[in-house]
Tab-separated table of N, CA and C in Angstrom:
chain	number	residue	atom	x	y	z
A	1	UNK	N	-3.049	23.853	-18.404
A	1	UNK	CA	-1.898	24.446	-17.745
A	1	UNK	C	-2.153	25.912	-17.418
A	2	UNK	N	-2.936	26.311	-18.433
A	2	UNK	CA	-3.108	28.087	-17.759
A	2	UNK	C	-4.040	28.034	-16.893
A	3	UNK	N	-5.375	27.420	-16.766
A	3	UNK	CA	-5.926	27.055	-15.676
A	3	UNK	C	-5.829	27.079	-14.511
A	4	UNK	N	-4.598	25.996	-13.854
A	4	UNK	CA	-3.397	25.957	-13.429
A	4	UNK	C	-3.020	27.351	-12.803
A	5	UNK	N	-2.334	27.776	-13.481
A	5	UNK	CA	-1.476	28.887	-13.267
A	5	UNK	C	-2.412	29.696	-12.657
A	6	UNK	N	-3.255	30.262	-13.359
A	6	UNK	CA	-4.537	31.074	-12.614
A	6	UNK	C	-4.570	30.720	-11.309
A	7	UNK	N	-4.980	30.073	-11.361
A	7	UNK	CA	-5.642	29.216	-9.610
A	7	UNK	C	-4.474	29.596	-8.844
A	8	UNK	N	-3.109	29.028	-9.194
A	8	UNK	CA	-2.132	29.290	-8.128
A	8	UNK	C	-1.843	30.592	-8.023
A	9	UNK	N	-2.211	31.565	-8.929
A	9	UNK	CA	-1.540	32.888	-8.345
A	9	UNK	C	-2.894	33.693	-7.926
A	10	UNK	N	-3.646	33.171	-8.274
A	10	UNK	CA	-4.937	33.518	-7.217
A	10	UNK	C	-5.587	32.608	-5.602
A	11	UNK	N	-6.395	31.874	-5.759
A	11	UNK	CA	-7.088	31.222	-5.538
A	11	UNK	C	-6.150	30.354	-4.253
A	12	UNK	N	-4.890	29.652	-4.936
A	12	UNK	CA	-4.028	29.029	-4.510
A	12	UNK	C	-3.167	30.027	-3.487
A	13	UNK	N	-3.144	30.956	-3.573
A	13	UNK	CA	-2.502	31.490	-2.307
A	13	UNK	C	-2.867	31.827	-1.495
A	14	UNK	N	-4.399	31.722	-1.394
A	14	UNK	CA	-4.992	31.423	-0.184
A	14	UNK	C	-5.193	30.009	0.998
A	15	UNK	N	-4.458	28.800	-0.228
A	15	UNK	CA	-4.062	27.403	0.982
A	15	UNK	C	-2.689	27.264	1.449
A	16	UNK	N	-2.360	26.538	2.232
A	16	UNK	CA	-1.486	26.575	3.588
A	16	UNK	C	-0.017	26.172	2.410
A	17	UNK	N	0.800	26.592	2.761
A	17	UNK	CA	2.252	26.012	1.590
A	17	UNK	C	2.236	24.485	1.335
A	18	UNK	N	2.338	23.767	2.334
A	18	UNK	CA	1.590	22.339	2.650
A	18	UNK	C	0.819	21.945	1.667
A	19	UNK	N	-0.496	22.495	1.320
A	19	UNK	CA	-1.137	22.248	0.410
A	19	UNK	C	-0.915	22.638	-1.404
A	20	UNK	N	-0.419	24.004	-1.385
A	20	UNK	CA	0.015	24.481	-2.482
A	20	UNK	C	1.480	23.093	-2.608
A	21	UNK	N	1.966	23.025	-2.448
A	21	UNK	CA	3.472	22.006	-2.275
A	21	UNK	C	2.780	21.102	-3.230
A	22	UNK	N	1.408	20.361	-2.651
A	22	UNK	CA	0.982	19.305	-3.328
A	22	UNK	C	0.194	19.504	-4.455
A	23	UNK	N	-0.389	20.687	-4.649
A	23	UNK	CA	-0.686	20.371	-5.739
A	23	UNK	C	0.482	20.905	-6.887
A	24	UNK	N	1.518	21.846	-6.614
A	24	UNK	CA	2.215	21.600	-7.287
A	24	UNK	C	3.023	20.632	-7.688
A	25	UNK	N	3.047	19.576	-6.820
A	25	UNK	CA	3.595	18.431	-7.216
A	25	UNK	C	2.923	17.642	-8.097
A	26	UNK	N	1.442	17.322	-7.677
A	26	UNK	CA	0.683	17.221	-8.573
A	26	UNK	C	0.573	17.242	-10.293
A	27	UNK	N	0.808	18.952	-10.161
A	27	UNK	CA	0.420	19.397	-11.525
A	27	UNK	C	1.918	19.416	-12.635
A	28	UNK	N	3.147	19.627	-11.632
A	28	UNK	CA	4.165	19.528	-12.474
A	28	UNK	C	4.564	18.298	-12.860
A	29	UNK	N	4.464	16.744	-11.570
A	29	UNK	CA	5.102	15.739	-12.237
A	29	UNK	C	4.271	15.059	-12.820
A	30	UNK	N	2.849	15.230	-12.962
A	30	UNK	CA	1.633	14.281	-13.452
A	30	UNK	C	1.111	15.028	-14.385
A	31	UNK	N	-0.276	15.799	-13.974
A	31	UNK	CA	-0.971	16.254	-15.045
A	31	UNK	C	-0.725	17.278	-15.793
A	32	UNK	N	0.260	17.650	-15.922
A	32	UNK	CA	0.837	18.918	-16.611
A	32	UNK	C	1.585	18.192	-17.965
A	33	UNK	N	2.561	17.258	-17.412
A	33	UNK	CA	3.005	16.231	-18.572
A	33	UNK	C	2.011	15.278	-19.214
A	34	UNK	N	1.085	14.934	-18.659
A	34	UNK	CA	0.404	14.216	-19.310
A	34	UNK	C	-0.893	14.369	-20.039
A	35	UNK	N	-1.159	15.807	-19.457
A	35	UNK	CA	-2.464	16.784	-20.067
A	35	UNK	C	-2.161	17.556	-21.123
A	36	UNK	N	-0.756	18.364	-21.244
A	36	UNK	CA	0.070	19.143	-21.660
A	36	UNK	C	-0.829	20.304	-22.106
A	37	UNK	N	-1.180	20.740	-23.378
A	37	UNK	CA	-2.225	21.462	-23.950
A	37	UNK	C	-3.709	21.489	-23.791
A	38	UNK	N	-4.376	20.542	-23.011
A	38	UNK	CA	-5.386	19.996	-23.657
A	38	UNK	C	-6.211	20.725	-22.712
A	39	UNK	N	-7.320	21.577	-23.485
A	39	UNK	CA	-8.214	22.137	-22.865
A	39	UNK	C	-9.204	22.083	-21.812
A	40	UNK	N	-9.443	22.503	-20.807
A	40	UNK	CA	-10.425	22.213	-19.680
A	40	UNK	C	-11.317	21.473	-19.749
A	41	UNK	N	-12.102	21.861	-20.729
A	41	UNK	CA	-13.268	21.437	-21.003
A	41	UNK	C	-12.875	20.394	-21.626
A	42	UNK	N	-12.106	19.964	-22.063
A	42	UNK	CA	-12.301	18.716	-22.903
A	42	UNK	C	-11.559	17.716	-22.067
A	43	UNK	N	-11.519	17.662	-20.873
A	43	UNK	CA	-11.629	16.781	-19.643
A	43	UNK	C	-12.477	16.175	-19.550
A	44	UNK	N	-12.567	14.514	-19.905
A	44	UNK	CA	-13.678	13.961	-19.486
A	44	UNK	C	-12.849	12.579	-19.130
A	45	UNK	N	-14.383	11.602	-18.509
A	45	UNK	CA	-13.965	10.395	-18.227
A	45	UNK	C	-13.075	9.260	-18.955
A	46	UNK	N	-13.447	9.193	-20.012
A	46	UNK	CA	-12.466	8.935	-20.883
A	46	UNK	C	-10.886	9.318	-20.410
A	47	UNK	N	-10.203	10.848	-20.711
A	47	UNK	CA	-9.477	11.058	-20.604
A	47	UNK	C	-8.363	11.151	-19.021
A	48	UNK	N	-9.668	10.778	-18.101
A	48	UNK	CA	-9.359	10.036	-16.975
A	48	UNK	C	-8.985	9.083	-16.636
A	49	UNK	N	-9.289	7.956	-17.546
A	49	UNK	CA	-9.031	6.177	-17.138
A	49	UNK	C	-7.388	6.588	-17.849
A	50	UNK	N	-7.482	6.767	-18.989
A	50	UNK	CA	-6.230	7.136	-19.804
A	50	UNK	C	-5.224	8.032	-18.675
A	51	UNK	N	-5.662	8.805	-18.438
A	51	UNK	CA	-4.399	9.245	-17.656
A	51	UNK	C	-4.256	8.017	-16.110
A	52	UNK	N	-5.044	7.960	-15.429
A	52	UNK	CA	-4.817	7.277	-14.198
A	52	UNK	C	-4.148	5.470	-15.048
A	53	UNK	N	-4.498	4.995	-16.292
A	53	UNK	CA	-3.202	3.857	-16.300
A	53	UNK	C	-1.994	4.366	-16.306
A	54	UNK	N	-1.904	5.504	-17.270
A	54	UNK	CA	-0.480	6.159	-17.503
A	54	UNK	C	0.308	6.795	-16.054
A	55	UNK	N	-0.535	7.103	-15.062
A	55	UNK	CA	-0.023	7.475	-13.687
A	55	UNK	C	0.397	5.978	-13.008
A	56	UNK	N	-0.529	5.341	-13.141
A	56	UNK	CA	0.020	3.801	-11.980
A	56	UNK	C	1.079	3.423	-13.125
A	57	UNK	N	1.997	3.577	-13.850
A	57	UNK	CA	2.870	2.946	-14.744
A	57	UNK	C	4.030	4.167	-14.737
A	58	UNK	N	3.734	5.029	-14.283
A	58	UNK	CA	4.503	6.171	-14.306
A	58	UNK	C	6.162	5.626	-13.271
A	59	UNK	N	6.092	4.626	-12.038
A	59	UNK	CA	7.667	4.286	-11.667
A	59	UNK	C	7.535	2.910	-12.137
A	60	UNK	N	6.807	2.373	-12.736
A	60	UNK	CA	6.559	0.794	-13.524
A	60	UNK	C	7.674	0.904	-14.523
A	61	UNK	N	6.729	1.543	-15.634
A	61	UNK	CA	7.806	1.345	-17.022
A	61	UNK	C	7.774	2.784	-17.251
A	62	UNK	N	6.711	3.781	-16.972
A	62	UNK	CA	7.085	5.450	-17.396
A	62	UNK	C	8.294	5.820	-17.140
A	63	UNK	N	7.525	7.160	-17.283
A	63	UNK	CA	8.827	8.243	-17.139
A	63	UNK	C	9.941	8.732	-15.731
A	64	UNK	N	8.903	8.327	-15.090
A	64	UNK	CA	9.706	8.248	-13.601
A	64	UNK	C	10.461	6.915	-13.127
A	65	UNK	N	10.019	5.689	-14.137
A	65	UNK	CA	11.614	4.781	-14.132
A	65	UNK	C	12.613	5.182	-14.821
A	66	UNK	N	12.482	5.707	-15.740
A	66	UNK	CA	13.114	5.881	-17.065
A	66	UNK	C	14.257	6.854	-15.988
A	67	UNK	N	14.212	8.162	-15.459
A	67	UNK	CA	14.751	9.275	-15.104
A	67	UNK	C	14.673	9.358	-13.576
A	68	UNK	N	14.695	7.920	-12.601
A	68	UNK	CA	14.814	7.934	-11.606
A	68	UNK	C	16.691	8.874	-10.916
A	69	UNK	N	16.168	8.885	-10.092
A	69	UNK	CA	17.732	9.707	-9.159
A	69	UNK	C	17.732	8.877	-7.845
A	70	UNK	N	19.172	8.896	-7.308
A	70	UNK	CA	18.838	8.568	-5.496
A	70	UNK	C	18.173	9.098	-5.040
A	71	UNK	N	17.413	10.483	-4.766
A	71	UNK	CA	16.311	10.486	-4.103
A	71	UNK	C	15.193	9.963	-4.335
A	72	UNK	N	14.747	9.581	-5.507
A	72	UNK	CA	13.200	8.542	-5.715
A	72	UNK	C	13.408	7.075	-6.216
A	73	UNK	N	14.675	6.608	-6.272
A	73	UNK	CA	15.352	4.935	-7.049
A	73	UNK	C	14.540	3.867	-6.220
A	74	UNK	N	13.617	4.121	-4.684
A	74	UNK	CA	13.169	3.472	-4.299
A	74	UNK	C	11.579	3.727	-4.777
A	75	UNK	N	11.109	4.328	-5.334
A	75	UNK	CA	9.857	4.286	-5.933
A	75	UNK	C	9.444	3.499	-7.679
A	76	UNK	N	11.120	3.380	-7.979
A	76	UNK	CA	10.967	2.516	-9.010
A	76	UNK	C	10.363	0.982	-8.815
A	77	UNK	N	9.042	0.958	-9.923
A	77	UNK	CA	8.693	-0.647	-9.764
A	77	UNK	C	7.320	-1.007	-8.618
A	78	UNK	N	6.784	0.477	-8.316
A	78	UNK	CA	5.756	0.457	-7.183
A	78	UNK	C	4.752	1.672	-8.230
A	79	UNK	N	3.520	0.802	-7.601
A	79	UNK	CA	2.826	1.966	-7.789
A	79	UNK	C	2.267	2.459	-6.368
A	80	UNK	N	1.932	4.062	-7.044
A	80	UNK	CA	1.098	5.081	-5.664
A	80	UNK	C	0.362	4.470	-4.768
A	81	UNK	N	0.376	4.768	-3.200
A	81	UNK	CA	-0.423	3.839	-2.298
A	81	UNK	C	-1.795	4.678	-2.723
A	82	UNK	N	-2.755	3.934	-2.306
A	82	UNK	CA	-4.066	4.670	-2.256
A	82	UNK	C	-4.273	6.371	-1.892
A	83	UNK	N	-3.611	6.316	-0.518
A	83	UNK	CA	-3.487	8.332	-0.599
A	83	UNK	C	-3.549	9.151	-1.411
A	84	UNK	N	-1.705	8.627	-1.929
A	84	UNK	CA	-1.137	9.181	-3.018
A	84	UNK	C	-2.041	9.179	-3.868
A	85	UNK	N	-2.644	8.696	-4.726
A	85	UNK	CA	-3.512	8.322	-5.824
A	85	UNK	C	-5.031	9.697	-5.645
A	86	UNK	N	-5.541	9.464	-4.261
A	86	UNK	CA	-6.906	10.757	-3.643
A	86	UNK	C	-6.274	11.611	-3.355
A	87	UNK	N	-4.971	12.150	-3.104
A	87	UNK	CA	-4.641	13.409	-2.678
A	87	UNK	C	-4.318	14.226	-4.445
A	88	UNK	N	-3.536	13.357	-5.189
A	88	UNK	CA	-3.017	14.085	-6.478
A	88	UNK	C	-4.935	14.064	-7.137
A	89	UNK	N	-6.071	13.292	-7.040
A	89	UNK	CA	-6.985	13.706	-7.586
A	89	UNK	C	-7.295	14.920	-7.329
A	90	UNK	N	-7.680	14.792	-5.638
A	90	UNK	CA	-8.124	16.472	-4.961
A	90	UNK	C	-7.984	17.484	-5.176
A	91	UNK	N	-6.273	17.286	-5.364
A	91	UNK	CA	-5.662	18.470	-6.479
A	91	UNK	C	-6.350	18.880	-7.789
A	92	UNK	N	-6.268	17.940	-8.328
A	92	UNK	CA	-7.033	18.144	-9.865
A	92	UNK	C	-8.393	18.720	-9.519
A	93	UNK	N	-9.256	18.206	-8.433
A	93	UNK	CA	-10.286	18.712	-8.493
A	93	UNK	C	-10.749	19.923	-7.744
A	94	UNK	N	-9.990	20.443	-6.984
A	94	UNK	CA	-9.802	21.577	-6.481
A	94	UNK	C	-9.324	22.618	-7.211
A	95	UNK	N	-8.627	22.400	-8.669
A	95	UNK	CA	-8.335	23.366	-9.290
A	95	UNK	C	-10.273	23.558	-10.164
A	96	UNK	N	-10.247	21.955	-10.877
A	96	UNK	CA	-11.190	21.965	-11.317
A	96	UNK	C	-12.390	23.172	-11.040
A	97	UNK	N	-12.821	22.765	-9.447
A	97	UNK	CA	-13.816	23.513	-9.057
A	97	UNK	C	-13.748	24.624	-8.541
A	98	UNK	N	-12.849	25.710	-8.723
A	98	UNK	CA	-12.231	26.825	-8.936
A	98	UNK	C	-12.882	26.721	-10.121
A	99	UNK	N	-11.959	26.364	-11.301
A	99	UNK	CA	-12.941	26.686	-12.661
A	99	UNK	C	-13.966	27.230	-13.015
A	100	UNK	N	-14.506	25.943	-12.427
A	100	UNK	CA	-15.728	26.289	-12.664
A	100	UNK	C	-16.576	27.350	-12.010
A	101	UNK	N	-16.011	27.378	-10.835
A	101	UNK	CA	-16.794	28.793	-9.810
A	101	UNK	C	-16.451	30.088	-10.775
A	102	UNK	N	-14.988	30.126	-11.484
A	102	UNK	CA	-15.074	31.491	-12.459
A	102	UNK	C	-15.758	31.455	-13.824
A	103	UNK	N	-16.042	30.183	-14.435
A	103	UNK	CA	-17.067	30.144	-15.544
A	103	UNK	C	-15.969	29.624	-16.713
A	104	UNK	N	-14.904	28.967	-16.082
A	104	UNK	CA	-14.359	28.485	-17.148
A	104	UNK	C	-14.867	26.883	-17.772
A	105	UNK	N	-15.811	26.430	-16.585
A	105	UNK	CA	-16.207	25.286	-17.418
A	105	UNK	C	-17.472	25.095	-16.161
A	106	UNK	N	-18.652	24.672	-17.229
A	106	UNK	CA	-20.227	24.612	-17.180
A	106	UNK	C	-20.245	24.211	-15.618
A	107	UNK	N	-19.749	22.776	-15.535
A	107	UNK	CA	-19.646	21.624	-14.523
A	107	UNK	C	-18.325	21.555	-14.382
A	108	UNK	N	-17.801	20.684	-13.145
A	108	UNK	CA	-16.858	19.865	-12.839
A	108	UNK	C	-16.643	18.551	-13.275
A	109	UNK	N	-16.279	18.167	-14.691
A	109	UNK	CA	-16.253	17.117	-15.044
A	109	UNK	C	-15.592	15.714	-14.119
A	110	UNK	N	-16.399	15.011	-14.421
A	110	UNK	CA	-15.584	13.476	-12.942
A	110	UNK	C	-14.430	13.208	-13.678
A	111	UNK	N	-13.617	12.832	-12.645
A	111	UNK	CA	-12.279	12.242	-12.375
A	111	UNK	C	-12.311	11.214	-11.820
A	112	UNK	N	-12.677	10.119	-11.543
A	112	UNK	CA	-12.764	8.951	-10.395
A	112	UNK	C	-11.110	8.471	-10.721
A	113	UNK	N	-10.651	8.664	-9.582
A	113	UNK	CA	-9.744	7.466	-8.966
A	113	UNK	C	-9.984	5.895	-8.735
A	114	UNK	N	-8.666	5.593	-9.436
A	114	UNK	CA	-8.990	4.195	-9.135
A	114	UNK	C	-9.284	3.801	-7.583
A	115	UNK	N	-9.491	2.568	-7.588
A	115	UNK	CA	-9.283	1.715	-6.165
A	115	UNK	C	-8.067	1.164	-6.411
A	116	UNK	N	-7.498	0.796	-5.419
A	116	UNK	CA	-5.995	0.309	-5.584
A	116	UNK	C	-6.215	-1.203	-4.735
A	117	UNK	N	-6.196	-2.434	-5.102
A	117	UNK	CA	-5.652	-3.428	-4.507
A	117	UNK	C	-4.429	-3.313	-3.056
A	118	UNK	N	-4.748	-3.361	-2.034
A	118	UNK	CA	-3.314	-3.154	-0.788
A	118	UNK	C	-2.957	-4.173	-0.540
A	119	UNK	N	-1.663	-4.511	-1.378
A	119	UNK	CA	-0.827	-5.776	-0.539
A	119	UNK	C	0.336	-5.109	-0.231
A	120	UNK	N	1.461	-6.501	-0.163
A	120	UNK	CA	2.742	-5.867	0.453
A	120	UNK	C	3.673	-5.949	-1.224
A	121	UNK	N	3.151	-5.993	-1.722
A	121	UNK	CA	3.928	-5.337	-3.567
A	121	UNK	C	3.389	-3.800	-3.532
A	122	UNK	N	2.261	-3.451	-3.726
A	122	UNK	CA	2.476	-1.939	-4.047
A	122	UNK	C	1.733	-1.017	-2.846
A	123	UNK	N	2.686	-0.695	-1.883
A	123	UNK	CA	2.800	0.045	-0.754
A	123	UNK	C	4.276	0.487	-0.991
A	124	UNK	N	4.399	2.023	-0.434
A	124	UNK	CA	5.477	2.874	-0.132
A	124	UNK	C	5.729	2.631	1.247
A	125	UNK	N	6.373	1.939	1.899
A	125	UNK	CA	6.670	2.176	3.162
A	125	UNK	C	7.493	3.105	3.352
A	126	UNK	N	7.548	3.767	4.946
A	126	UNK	CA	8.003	4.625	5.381
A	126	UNK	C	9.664	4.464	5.622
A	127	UNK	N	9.880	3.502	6.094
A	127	UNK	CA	11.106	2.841	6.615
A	127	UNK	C	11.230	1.341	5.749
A	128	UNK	N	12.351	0.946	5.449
A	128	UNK	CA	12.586	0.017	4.925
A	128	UNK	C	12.860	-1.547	5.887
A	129	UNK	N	12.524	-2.471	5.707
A	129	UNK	CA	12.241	-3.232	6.755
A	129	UNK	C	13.446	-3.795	7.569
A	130	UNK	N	14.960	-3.355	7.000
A	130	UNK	CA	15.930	-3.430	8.106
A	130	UNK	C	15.724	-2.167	9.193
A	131	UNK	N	15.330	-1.171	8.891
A	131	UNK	CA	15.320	0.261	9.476
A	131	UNK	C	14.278	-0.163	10.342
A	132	UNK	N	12.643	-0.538	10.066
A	132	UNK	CA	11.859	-1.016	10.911
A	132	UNK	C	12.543	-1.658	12.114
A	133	UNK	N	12.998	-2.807	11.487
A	133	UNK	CA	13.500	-3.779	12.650
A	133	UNK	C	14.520	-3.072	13.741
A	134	UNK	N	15.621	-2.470	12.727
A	134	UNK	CA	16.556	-1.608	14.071
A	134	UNK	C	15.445	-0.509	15.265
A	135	UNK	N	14.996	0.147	14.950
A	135	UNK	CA	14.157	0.902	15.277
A	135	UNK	C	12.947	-0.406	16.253
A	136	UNK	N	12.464	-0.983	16.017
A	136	UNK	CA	11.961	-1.963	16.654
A	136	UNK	C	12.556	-2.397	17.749
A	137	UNK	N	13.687	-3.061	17.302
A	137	UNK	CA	14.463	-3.231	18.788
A	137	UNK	C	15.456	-2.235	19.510
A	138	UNK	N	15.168	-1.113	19.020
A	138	UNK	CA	15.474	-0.306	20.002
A	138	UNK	C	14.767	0.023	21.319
A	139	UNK	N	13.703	0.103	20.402
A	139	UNK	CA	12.136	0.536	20.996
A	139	UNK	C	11.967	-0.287	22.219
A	140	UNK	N	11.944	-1.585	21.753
A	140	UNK	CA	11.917	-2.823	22.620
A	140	UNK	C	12.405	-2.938	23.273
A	141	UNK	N	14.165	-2.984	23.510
A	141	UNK	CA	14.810	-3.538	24.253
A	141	UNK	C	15.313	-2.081	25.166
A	142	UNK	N	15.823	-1.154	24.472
A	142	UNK	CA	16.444	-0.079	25.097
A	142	UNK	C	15.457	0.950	25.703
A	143	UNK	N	14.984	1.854	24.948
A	143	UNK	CA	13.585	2.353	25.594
A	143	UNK	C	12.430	2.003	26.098
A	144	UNK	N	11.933	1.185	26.258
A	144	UNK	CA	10.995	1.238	27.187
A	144	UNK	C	11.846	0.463	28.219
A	145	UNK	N	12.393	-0.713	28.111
A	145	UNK	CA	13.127	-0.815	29.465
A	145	UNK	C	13.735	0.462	30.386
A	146	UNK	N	14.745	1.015	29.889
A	146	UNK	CA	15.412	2.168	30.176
A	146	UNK	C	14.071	2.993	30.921
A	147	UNK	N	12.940	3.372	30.391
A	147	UNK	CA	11.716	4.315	31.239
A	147	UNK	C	10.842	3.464	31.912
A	148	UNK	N	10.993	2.368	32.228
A	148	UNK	CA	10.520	1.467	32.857
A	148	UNK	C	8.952	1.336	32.198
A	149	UNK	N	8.772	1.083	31.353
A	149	UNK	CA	7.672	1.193	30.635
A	149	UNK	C	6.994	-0.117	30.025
A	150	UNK	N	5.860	-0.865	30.343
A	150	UNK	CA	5.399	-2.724	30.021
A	150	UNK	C	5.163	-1.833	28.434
A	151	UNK	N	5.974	-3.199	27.570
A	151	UNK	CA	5.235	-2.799	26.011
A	151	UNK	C	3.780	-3.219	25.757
A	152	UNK	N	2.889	-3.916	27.125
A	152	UNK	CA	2.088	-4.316	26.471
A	152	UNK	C	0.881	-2.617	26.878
A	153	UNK	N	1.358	-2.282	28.245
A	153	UNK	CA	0.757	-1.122	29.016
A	153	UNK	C	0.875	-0.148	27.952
A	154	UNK	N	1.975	0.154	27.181
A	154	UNK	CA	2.458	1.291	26.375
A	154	UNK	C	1.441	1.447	24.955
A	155	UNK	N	1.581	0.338	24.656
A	155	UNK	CA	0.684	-0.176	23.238
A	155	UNK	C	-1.133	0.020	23.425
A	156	UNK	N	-0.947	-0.241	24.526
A	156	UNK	CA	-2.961	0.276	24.772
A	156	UNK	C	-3.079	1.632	25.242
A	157	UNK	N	-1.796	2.352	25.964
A	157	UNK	CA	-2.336	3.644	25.160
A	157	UNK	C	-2.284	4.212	24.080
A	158	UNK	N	-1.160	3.756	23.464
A	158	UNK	CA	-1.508	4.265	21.850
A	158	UNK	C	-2.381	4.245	21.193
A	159	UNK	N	-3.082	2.648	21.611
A	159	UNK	CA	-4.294	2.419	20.599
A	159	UNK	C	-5.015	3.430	21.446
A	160	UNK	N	-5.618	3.439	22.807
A	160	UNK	CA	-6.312	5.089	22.918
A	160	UNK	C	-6.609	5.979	22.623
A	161	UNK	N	-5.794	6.428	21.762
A	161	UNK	CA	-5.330	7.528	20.807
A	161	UNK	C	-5.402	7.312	19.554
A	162	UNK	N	-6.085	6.064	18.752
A	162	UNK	CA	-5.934	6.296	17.827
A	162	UNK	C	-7.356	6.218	17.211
């Protein structure tokens, strides 16, 4: 945690708020509670697998079911999509290797992230699939008709772009 702190009032105010945002999110709802005291250096793989079950269980049966609110009641019962899972590492390891660039620890000890299985059980969608659908046939029926626009013409430029 002092680690942490260092980095953000140094190091860390040199990335975009955007980025600082996340790793403070990061460090306050994950590894801060679940690291609590525990010294830099004594970060290892081990104490990696251990934290990453305790993170995928964290809106399962943890602490973030336990103390859900209406703003996160839909993350209860899911775990992190894959992103989620490499972006909160990056964090960790971006403080990490700070660390170590000031000599607080030899190496950058590994962190591996899991792999995550992708089905349609543990994904966060964006929209919920009545919202999809309204939004769908809006899309469909009202806008692009309305701009005179073929959905099939519209859809190959998107993919263009992607």
């Amino acid at each position: 945690a002092q680690v942490y702190a260092r980095y953000m009032s140094t190091e860390g105010k040199r990335r975009s708020e955007s980025r600082r945002g996340s790793i403070r999110k990061a460090f306050g709802k994950f590894y801060i509670p679940y690291m609590g005291d525990t010294q830099i250096t004594n970060i290892t793989p081990a104490l990696a697998t251990e934290f990453w079950e305790w993170r995928l269980e964290y809106w399962i049966s943890g602490d973030g079911a336990k103390s859900a609110n209406k703003f996160n009641q839909h993350l209860v019962g899911s775990i992190p999509a894959q992103g989620t899972v490499d972006q909160e590492r990056q964090s960790l390891l971006q403080v990490l290797r700070w660390a170590a660039s000031q000599k607080y620890l030899d190496a950058v000890p590994p962190f591996t992230a899991p792999k995550l299985q992708v089905d349609d059980d543990n994904f966060t969608p964006a929209f919920t699939w009545a919202e999809w659908k309204k939004l769908d046939n809006y899309f469909t029926s009202t806008y692009l008709p309305k701009n005179n626009e073929d959905i099939d013409a519209f859809w190959e430029i998107g993919r263009a772009h992607v």
